[in-house]
Tab-separated table of C-alpha atoms in Angstrom:
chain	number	residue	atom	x	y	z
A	1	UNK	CA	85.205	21.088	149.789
A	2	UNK	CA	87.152	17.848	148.410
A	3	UNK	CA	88.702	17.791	151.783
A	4	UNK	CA	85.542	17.465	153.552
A	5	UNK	CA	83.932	15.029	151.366
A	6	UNK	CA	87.373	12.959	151.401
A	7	UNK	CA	87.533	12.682	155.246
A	8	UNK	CA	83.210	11.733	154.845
A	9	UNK	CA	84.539	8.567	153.301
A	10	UNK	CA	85.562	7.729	156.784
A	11	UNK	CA	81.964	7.169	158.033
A	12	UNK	CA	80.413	4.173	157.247
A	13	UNK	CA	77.097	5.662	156.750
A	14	UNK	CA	78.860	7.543	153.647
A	15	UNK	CA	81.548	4.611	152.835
A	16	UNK	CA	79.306	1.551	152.212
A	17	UNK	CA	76.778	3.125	149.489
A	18	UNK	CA	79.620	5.125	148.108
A	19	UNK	CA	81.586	1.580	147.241
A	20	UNK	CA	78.622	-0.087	145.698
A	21	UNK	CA	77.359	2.592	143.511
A	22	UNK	CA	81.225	2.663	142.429
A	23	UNK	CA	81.735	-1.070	142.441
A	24	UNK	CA	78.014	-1.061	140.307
A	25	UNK	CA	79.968	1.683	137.750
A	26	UNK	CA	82.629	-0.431	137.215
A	27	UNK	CA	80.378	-3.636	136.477
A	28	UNK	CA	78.245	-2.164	134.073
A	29	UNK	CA	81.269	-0.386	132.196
A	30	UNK	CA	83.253	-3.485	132.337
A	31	UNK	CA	80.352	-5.511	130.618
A	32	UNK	CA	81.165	-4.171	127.506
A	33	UNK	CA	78.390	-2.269	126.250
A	34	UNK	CA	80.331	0.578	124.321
A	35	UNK	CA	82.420	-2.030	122.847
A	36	UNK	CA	79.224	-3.450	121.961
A	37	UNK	CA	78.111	-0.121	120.179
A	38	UNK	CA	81.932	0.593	118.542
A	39	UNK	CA	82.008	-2.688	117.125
A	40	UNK	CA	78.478	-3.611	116.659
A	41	UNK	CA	78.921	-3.876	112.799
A	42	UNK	CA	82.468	-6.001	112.737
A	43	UNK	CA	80.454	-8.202	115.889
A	44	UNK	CA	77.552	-8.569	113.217
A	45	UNK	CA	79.905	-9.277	109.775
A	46	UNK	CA	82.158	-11.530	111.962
A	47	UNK	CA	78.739	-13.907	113.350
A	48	UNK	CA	77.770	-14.221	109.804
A	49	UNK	CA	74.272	-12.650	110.253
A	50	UNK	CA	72.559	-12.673	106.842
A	51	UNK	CA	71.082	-9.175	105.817
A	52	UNK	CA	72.652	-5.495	106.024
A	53	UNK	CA	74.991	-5.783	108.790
A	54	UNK	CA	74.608	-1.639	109.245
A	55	UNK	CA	70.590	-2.018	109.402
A	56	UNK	CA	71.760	-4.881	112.607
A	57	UNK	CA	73.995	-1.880	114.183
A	58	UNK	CA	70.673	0.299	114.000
A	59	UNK	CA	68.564	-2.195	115.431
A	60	UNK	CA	71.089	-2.262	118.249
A	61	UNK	CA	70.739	1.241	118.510
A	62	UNK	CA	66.894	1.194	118.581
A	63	UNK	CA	66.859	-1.633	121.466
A	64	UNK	CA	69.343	0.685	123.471
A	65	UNK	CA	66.773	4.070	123.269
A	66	UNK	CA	63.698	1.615	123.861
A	67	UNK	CA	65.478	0.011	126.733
A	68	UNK	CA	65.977	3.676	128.156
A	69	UNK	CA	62.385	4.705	127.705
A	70	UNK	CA	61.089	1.627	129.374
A	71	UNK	CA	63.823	2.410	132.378
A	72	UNK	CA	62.443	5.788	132.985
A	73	UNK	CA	59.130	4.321	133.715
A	74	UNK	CA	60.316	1.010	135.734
A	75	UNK	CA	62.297	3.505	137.937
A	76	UNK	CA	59.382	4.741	139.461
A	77	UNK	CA	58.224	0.539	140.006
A	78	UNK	CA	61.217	-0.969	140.863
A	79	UNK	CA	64.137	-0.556	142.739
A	80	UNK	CA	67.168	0.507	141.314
A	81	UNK	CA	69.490	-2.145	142.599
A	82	UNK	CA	66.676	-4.638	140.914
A	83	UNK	CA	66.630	-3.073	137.555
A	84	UNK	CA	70.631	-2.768	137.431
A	85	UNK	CA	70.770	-6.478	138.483
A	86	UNK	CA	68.330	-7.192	135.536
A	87	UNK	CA	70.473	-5.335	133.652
A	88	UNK	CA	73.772	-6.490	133.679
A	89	UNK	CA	72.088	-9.928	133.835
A	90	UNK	CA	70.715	-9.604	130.417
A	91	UNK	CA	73.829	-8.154	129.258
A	92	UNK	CA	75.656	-11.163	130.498
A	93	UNK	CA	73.307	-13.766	128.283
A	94	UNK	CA	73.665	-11.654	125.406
A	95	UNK	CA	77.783	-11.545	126.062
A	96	UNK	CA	77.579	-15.893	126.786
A	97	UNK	CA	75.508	-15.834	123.711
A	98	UNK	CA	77.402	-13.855	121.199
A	99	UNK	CA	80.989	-16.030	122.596
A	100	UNK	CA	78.863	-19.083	121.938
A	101	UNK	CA	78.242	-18.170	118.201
A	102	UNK	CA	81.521	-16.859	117.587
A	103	UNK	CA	83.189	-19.782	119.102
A	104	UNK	CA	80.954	-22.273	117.102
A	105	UNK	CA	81.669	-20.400	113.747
């Protein structure tokens, strides 16, 4: 019951991996990769990228279901904590990146 698994939170055994997996959540949402995906063809017009700024938002897309193929394999390899880590670092380059260009422009 939700009472149960409320007074659970109380042992530390239950507390600790409950906070980081929540604390993980919150990192990865707060990295900004469905703003990424809503804006991805403004984010592509506004850097001045030369071409078909739709065919860039599909080549995001692409990139996002190739990165989630190749995750179901390294999740058997690595551990999780690695690949998130690996993760949300290259997330972070792209994000210093993309602030780069758009500051330059």
């Amino acid at each position: 019951t939700m009472a149960q698994a409320v007074k659970n939170l109380s042992r530390s055994d239950i507390r600790k991996p409950f906070l980081l997996i929540t604390t993980n959540f919150m990192f990865v949402m707060f990295a900004g990769p469905f703003a990424m995906i809503f804006y991805a063809i403004q984010i592509f017009q506004d850097s001045g990228i030369d071409g078909n700024e739709h065919l860039a938002a599909i080549v995001v897309a692409v990139i996002r279901v190739l990165g989630g193929i190749l995750a179901i394999f390294l999740i058997q390899k690595m551990p999780r904590i690695r690949l998130s880590m690996i993760s949300m670092t290259l997330m972070s380059i792209s994000m210093a990146v993309l602030g780069t260009i758009m500051y330059l422009k």
